[in-house]
mmCIF file of C-alpha atoms in Angstrom:
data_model
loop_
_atom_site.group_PDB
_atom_site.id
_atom_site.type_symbol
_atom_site.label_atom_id
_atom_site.label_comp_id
_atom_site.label_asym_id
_atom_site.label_seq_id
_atom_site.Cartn_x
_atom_site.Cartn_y
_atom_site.Cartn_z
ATOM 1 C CA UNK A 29 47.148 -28.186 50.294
ATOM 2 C CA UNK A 30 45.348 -28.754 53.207
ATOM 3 C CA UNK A 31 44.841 -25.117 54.960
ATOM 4 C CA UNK A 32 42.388 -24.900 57.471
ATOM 5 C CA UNK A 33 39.447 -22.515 56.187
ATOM 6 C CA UNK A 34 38.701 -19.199 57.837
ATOM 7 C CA UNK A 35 35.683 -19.540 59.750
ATOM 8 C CA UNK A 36 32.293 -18.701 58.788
ATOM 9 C CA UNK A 37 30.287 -15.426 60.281
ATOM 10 C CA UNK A 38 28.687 -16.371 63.222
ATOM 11 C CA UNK A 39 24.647 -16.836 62.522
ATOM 12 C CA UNK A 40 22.606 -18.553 65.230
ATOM 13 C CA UNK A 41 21.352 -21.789 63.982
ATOM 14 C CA UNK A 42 17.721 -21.271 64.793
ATOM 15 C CA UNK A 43 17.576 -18.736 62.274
ATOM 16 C CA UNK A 44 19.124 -20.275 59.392
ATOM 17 C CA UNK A 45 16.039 -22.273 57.742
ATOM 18 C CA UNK A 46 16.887 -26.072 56.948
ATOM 19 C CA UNK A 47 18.665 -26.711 54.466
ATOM 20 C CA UNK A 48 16.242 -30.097 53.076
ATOM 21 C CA UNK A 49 13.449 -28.050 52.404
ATOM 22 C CA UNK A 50 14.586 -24.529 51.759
ATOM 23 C CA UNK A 51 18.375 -24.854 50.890
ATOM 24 C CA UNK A 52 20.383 -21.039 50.860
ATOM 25 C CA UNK A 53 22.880 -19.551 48.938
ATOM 26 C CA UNK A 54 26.135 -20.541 50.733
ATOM 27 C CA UNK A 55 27.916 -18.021 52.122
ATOM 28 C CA UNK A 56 31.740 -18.114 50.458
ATOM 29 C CA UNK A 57 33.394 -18.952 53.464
ATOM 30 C CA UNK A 58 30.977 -21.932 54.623
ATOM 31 C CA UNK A 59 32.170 -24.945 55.293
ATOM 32 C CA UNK A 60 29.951 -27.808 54.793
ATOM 33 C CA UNK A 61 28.951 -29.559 57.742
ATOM 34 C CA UNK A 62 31.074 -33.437 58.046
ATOM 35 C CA UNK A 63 30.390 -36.388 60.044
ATOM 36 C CA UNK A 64 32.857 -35.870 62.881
ATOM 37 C CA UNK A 65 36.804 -36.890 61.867
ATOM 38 C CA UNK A 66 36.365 -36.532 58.364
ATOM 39 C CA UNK A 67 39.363 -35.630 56.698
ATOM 40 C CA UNK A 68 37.834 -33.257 53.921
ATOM 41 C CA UNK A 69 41.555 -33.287 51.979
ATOM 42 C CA UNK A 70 40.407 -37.447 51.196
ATOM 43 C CA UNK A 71 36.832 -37.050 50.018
ATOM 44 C CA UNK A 72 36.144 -38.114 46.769
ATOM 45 C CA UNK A 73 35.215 -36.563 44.610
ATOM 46 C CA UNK A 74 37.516 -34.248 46.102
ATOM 47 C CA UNK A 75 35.974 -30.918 47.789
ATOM 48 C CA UNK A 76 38.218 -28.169 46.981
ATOM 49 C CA UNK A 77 38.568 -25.639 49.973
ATOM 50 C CA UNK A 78 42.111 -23.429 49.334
ATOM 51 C CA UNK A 79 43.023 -21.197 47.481
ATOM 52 C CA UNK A 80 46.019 -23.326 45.840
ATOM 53 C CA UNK A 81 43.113 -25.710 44.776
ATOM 54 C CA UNK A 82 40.910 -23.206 43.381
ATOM 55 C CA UNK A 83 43.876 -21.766 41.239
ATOM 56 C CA UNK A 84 45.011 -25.013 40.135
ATOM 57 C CA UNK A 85 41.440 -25.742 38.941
ATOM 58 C CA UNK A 86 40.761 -21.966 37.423
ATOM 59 C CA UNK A 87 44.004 -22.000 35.723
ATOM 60 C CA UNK A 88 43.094 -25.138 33.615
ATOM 61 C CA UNK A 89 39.828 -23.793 32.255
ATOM 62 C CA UNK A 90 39.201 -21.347 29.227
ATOM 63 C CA UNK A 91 35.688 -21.725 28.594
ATOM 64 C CA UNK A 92 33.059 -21.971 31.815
ATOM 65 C CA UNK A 93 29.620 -23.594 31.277
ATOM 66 C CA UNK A 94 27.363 -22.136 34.159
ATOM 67 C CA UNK A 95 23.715 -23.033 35.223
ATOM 68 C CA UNK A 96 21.960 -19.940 36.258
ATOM 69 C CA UNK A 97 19.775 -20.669 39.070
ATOM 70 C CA UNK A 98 21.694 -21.915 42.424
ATOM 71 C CA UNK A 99 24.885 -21.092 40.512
ATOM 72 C CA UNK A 100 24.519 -17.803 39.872
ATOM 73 C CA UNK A 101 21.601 -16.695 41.831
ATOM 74 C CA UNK A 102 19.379 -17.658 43.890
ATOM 75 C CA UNK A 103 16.047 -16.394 43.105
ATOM 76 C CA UNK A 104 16.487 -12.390 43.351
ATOM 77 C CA UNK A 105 19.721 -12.782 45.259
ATOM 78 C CA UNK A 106 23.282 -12.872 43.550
ATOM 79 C CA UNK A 107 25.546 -15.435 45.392
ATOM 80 C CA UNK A 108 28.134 -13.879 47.191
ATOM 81 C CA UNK A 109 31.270 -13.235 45.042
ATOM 82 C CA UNK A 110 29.711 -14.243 41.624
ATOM 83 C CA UNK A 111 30.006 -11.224 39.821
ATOM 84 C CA UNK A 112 33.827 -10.698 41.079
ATOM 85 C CA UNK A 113 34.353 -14.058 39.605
ATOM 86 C CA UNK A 114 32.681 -13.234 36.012
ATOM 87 C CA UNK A 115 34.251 -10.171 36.082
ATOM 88 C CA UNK A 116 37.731 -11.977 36.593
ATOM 89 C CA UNK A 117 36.825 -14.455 34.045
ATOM 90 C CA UNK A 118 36.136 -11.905 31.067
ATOM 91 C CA UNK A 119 39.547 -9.923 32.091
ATOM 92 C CA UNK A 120 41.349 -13.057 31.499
ATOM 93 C CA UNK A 121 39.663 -13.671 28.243
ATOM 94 C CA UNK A 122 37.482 -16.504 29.352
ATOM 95 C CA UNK A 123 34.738 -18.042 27.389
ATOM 96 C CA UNK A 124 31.532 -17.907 28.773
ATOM 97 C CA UNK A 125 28.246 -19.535 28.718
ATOM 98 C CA UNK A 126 25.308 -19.337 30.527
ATOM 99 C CA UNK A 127 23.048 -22.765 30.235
ATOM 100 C CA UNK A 128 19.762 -23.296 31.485
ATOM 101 C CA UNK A 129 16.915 -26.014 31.914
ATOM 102 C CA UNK A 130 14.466 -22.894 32.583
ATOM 103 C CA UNK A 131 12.426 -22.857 29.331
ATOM 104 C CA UNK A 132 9.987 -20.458 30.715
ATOM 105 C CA UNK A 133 12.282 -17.748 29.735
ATOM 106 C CA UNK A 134 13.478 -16.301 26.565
ATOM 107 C CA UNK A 135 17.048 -15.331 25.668
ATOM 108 C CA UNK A 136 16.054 -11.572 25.829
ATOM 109 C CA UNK A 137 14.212 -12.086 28.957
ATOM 110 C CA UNK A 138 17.348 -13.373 30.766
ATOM 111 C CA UNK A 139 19.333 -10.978 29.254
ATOM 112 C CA UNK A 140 16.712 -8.131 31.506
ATOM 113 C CA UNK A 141 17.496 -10.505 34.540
ATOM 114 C CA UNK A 142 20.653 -10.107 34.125
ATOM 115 C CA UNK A 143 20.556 -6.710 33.842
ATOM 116 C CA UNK A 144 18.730 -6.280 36.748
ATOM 117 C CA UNK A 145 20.945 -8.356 38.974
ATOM 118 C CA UNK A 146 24.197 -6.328 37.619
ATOM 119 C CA UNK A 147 25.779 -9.122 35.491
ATOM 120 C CA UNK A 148 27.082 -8.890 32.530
ATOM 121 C CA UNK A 149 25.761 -11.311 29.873
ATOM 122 C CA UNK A 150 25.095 -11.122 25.790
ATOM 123 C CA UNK A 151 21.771 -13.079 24.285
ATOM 124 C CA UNK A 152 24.363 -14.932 22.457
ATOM 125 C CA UNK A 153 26.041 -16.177 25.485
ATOM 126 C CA UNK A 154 22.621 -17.638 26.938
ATOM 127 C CA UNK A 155 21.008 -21.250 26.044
ATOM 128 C CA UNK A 156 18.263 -22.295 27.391
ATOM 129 C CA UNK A 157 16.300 -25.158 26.897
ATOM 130 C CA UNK A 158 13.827 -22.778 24.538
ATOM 131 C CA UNK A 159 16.147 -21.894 22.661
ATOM 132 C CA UNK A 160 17.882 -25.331 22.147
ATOM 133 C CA UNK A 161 14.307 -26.655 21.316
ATOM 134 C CA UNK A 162 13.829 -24.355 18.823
ATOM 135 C CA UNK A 163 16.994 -25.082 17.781
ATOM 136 C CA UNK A 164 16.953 -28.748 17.362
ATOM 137 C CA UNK A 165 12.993 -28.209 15.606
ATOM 138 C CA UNK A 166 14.675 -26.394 12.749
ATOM 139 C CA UNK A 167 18.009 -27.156 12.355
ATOM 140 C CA UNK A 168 18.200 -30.664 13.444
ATOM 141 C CA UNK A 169 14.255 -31.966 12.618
ATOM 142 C CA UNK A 170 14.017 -29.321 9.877
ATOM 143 C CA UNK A 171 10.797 -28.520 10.837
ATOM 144 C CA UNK A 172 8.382 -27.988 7.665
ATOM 145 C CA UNK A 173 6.881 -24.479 7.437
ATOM 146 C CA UNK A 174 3.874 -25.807 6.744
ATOM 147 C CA UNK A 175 3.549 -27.181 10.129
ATOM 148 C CA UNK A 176 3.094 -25.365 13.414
ATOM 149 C CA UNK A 177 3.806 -26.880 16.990
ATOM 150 C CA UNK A 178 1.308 -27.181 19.929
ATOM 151 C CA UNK A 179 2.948 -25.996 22.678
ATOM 152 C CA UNK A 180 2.505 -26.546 26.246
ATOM 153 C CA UNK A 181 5.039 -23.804 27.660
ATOM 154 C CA UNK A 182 5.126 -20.068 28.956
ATOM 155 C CA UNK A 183 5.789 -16.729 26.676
ATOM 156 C CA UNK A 184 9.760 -17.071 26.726
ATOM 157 C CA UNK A 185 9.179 -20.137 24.698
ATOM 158 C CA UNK A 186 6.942 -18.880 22.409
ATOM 159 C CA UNK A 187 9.533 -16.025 21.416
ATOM 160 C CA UNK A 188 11.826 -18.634 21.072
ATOM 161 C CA UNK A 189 10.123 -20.265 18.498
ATOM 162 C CA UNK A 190 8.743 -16.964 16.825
ATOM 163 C CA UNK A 191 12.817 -16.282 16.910
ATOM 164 C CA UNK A 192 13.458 -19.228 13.918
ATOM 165 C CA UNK A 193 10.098 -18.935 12.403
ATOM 166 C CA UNK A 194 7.959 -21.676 13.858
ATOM 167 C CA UNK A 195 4.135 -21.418 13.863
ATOM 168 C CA UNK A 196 2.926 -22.853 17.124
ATOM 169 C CA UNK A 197 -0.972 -23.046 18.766
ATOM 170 C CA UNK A 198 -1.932 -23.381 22.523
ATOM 171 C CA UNK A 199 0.688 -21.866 25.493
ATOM 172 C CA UNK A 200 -0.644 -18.910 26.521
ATOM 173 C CA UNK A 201 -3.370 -18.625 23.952
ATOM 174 C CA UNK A 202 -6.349 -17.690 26.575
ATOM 175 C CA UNK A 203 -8.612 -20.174 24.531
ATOM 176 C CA UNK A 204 -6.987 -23.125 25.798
ATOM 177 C CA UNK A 205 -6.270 -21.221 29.651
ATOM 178 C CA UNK A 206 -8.973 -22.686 30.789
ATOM 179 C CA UNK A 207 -10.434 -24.380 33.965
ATOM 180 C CA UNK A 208 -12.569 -26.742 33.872
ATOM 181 C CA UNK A 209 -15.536 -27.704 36.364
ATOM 182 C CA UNK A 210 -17.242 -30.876 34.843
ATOM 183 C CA UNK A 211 -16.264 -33.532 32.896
ATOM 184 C CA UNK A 212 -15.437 -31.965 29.473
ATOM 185 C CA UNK A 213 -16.956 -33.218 25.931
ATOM 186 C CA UNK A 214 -14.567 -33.022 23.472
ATOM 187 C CA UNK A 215 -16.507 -34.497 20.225
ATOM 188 C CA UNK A 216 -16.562 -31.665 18.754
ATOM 189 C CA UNK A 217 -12.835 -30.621 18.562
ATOM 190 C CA UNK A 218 -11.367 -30.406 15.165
ATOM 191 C CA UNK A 219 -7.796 -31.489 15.655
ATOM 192 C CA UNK A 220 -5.445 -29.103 13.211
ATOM 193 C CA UNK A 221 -3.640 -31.426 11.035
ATOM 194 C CA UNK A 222 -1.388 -29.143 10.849
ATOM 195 C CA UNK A 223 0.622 -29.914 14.165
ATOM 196 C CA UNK A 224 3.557 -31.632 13.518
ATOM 197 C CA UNK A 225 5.200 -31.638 16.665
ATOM 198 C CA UNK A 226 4.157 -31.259 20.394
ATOM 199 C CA UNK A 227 6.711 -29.037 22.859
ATOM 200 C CA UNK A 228 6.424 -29.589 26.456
ATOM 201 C CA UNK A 229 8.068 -27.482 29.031
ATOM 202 C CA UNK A 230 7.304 -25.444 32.123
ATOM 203 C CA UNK A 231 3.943 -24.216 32.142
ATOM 204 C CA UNK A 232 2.054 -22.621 35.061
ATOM 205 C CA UNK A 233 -1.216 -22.980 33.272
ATOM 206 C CA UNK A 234 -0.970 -26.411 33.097
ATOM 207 C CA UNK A 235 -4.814 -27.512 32.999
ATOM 208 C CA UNK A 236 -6.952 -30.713 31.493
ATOM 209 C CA UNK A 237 -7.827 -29.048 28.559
ATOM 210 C CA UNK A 238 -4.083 -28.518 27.198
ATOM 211 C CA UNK A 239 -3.220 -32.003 28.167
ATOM 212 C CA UNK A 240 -5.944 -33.711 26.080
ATOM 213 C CA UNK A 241 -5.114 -31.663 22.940
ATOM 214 C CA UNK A 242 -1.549 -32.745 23.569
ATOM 215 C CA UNK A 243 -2.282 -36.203 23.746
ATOM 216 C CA UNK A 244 -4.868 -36.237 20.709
ATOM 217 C CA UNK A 245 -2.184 -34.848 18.475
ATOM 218 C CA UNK A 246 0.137 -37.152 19.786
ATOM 219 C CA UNK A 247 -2.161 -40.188 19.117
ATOM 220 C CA UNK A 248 -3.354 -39.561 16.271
ATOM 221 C CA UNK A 249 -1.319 -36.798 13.701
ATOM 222 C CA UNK A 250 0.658 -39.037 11.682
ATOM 223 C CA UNK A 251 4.822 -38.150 12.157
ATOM 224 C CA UNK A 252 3.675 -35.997 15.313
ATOM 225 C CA UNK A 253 7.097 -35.610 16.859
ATOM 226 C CA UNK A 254 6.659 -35.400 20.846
ATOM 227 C CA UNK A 255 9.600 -33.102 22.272
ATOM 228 C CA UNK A 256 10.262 -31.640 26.292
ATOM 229 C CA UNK A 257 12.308 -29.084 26.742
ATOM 230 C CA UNK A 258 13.841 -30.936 29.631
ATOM 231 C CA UNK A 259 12.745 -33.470 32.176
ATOM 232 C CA UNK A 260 13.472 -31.575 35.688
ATOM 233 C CA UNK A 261 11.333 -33.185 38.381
ATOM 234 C CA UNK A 262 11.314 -30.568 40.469
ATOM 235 C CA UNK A 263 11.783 -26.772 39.827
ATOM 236 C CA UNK A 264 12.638 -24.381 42.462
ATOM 237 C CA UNK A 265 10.936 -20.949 43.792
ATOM 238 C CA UNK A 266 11.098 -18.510 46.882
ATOM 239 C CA UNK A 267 11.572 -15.199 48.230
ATOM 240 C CA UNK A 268 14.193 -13.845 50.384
ATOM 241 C CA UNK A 269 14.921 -13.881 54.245
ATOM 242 C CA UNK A 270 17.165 -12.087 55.992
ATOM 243 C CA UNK A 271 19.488 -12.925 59.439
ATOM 244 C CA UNK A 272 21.145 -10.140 60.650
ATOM 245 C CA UNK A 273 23.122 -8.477 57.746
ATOM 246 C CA UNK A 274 22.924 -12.138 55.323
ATOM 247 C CA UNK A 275 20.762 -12.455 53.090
ATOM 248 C CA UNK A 276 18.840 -16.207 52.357
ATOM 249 C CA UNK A 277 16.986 -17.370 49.627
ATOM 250 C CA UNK A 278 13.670 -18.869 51.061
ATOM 251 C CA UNK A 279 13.492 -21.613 48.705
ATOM 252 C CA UNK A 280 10.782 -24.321 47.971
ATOM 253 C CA UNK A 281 10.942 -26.995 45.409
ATOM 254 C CA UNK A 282 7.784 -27.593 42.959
ATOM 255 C CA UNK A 283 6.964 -29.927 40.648
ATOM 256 C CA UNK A 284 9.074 -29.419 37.120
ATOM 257 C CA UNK A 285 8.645 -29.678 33.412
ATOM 258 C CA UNK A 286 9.311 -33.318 33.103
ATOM 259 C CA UNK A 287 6.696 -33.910 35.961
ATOM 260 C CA UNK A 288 4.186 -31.724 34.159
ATOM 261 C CA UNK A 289 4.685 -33.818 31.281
ATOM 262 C CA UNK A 290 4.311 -37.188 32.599
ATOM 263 C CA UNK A 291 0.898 -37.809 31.920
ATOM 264 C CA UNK A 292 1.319 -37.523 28.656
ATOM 265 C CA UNK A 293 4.056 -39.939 28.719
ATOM 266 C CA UNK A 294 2.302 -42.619 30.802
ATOM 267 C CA UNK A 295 -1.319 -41.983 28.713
ATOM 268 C CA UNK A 296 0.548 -42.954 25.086
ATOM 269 C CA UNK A 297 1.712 -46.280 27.427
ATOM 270 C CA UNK A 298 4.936 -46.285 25.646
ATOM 271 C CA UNK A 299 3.470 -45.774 21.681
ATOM 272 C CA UNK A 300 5.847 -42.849 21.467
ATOM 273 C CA UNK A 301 8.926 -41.639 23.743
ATOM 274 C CA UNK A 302 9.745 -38.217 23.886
ATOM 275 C CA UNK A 303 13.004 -36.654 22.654
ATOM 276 C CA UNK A 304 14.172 -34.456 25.504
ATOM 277 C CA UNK A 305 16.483 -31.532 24.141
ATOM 278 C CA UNK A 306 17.834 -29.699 27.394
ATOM 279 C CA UNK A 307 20.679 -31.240 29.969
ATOM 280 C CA UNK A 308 21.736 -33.843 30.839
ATOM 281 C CA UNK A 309 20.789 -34.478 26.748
ATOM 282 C CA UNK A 310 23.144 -34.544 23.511
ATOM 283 C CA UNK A 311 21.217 -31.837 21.423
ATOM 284 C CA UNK A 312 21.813 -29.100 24.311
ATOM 285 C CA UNK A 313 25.276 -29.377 23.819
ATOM 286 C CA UNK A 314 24.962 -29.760 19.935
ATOM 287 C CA UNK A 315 23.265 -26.275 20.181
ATOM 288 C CA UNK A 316 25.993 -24.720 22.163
ATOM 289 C CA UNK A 317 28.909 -26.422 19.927
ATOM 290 C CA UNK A 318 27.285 -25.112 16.799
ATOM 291 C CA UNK A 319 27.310 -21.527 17.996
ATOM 292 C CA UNK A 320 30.587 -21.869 20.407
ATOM 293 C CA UNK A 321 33.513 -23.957 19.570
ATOM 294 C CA UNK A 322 35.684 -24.529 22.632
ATOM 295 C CA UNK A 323 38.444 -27.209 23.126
ATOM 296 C CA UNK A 324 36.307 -29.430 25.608
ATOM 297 C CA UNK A 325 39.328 -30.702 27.477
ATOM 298 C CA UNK A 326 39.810 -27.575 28.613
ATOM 299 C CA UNK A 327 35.968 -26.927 29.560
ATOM 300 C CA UNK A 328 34.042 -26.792 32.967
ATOM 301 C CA UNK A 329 30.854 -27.423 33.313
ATOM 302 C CA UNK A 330 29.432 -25.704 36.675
ATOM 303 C CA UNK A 331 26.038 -26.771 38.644
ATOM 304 C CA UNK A 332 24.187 -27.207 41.250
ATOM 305 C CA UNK A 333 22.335 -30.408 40.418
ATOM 306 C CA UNK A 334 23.988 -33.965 39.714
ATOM 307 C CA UNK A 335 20.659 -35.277 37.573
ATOM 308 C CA UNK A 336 20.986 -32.721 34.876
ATOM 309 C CA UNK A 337 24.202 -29.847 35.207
ATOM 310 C CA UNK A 338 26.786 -32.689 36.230
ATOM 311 C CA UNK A 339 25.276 -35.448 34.275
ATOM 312 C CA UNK A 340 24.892 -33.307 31.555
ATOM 313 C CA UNK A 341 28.989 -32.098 31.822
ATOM 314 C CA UNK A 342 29.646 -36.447 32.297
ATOM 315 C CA UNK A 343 27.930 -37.161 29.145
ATOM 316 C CA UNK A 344 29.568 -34.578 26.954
ATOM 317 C CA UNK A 345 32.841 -35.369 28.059
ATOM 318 C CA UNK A 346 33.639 -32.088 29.940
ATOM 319 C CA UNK A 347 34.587 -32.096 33.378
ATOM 320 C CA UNK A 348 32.211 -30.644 36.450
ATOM 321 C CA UNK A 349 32.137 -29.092 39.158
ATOM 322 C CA UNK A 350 29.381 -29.476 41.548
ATOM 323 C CA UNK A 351 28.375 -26.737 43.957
ATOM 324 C CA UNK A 352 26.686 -27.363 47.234
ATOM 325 C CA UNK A 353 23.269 -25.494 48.421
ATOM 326 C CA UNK A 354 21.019 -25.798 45.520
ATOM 327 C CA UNK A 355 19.367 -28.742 44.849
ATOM 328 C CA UNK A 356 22.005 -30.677 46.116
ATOM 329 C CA UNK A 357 23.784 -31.594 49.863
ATOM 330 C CA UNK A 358 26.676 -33.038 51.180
ATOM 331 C CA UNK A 359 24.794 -36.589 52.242
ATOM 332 C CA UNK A 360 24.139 -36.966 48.025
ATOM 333 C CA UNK A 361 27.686 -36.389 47.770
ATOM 334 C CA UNK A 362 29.732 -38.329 49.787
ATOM 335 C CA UNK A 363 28.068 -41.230 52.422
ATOM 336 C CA UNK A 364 25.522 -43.918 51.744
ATOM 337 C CA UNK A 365 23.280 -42.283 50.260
ATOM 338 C CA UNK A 366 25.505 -40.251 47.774
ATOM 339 C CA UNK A 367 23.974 -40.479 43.873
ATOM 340 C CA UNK A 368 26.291 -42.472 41.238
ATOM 341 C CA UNK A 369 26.639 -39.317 39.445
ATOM 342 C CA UNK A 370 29.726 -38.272 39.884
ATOM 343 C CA UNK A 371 30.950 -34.587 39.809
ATOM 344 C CA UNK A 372 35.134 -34.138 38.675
ATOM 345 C CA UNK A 373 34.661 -31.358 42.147
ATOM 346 C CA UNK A 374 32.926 -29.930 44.713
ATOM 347 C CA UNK A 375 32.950 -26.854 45.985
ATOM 348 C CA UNK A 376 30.794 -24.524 48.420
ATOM 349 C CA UNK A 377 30.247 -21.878 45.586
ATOM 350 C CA UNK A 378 30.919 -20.316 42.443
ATOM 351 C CA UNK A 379 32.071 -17.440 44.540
ATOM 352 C CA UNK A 380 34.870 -19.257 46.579
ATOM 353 C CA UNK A 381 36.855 -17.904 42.980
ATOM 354 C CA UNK A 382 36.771 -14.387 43.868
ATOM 355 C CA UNK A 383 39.527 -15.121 46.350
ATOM 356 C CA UNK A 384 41.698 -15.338 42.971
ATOM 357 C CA UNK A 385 41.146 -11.809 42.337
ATOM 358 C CA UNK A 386 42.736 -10.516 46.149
#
């Protein structure tokens, strides 16, 4: 139960970037770094290391519920024995399904990153937080065809909604891609009555312009309904840097979709809360139960990020496992400063499975 790991490659220290401000993919055979004398076979929740362990804990799942991002890849870099460990999972007739906070992205367009990294995947295995919204507009909301949605969000989500038949307005319409240099007048904007609903998510054209529509059809369209795709503080970017032979993802963390959004929130002072669709929410998993039926006792739900992948696993009932050199690090773990959210594991990596398939 308790064998000691193989050590990890040697890398000197000086070239491995830190891990607060631009955490890497782990390498599979990394062993987090301990206070001195900890006894890693009593941490809880427990940090699986062996091979026994990982077996134990494989052989109990049938369907696997994977973030993407620091799960799966890092940026343009698949972690290290990922796609041994899908590939064992469909051979054994696993379920699986790919679930994401990203709402920049459509289905399809994940399905081409996919592609591109080597992975196999099906659009009907992927749901995103796009895709959920849309979703929940017009199967849970039952979104009037009359009405359209303003949408503060990137293309992926826009095909997401043109995928159900939603009319939307604003997102990367050019007319409202606009900076502006002075105080702007907006007496003369004619507010569409038609909006029924406003859609926040990731947008990289976030500018003053959007935002005020937003909030004027929140304010004042009677029944506007005020959705976010999710509520991620920060979202994560980078490039790649290599030491020696491994390769690192440089990563830096931005502000998010529910930090984009907050204005909004704080300028309606509480008049009208918005429903947020993707994890650690119910209709995310409503979405994926309404396409997938699984048996959830026999479910894992895999991330990088206690807030939302873990939370989100807690609060559907499915157990989690939590790996380490995403968003999250040992000292959030286990220690004084570890969050309440509690992950059912910990491991290094989604890879530390491929030792299953020696």
């Amino acid at each position: 139960m308790s064998a000691t790991p193989s050590a990890a490659p040697s890398v000197p220290a000086s070239a491995i970037p830190s891990q607060r401000t631009s955490p890497a993919p782990r390498h599979p055979e990394h062993v987090p770094q301990f206070p001195p004398g900890t006894d890693i076979d009593q941490l809880d929740p427990p940090f699986l290391h062996t091979k026994e362990q990982y077996q134990k804990l494989w052989d109990s799942v049938d369907t696997l519920l994977l973030d993407c991002d620091g799960v799966i890849y890092h940026g343009p870099i698949v972690v290290p024995g990922v796609k041994t460990v899908l590939q064992l999972a469909r051979k054994q007739g696993k379920q699986i399904i790919f679930v994401t906070n990203n709402g920049t992205k459509s289905r399809r367009m994940y399905k081409k990153t996919f592609d591109k990294l080597g992975i196999e995947a099906h659009e009907s295995e992927i749901f995103g937080s796009g895709y959920a919204s849309a979703v929940y507009l017009s199967k849970v909301l039952k979104f009037p065809q009359d009405k359209c949605v303003y949408l503060l969000g990137e293309k992926g989500l826009e095909e997401e909604l043109d995928s159900v038949g939603i009319k939307h307005k604003g997102g990367t319409d050019p007319a409202d891609n606009v900076v502006l240099t002075s105080p702007p007048d907006f007496s003369s904007f004619e507010k569409d009555p038609s909006v029924g609903a406003v859609l926040c998510s990731m947008d990289f054209g976030i500018n003053y312009k959007k935002l005020s529509k937003a909030y004027s059809y929140l304010r004042d369209n009677p029944g506007c309904e005020f959705l976010l795709t999710n509520q991620d503080k920060v979202y994560p970017t980078g490039g790649t840097t290599w030491v020696g032979k491994l390769s690192l993802a440089r990563r830096e963390l931005t502000p998010g979709s529910g930090s984009l959004s907050s204005p909004l929130v704080f300028a309606l002072q509480g008049k009208k809360e918005p429903t947020v669709v993707g994890k650690p929410n119910k209709p995310m998993m409503d979405a994926i139960i309404a396409e997938h039926h699984f048996d959830k006792s026999r479910a894992l739900m895999v991330g990088d990020n206690q807030l939302t992948d873990i939370a989100f696993g807690n609060n559907s009932g499915i157990r989690t496992l939590l790996v380490l050199g995403g968003v999250t690090h040992e000292d959030q773990v286990w220690g004084p400063k570890a969050s309440d959210i509690k992950p059912t594991y910990v491991m290094n990596s989604l890879g530390d499975f491929a030792t299953l398939a020696e």
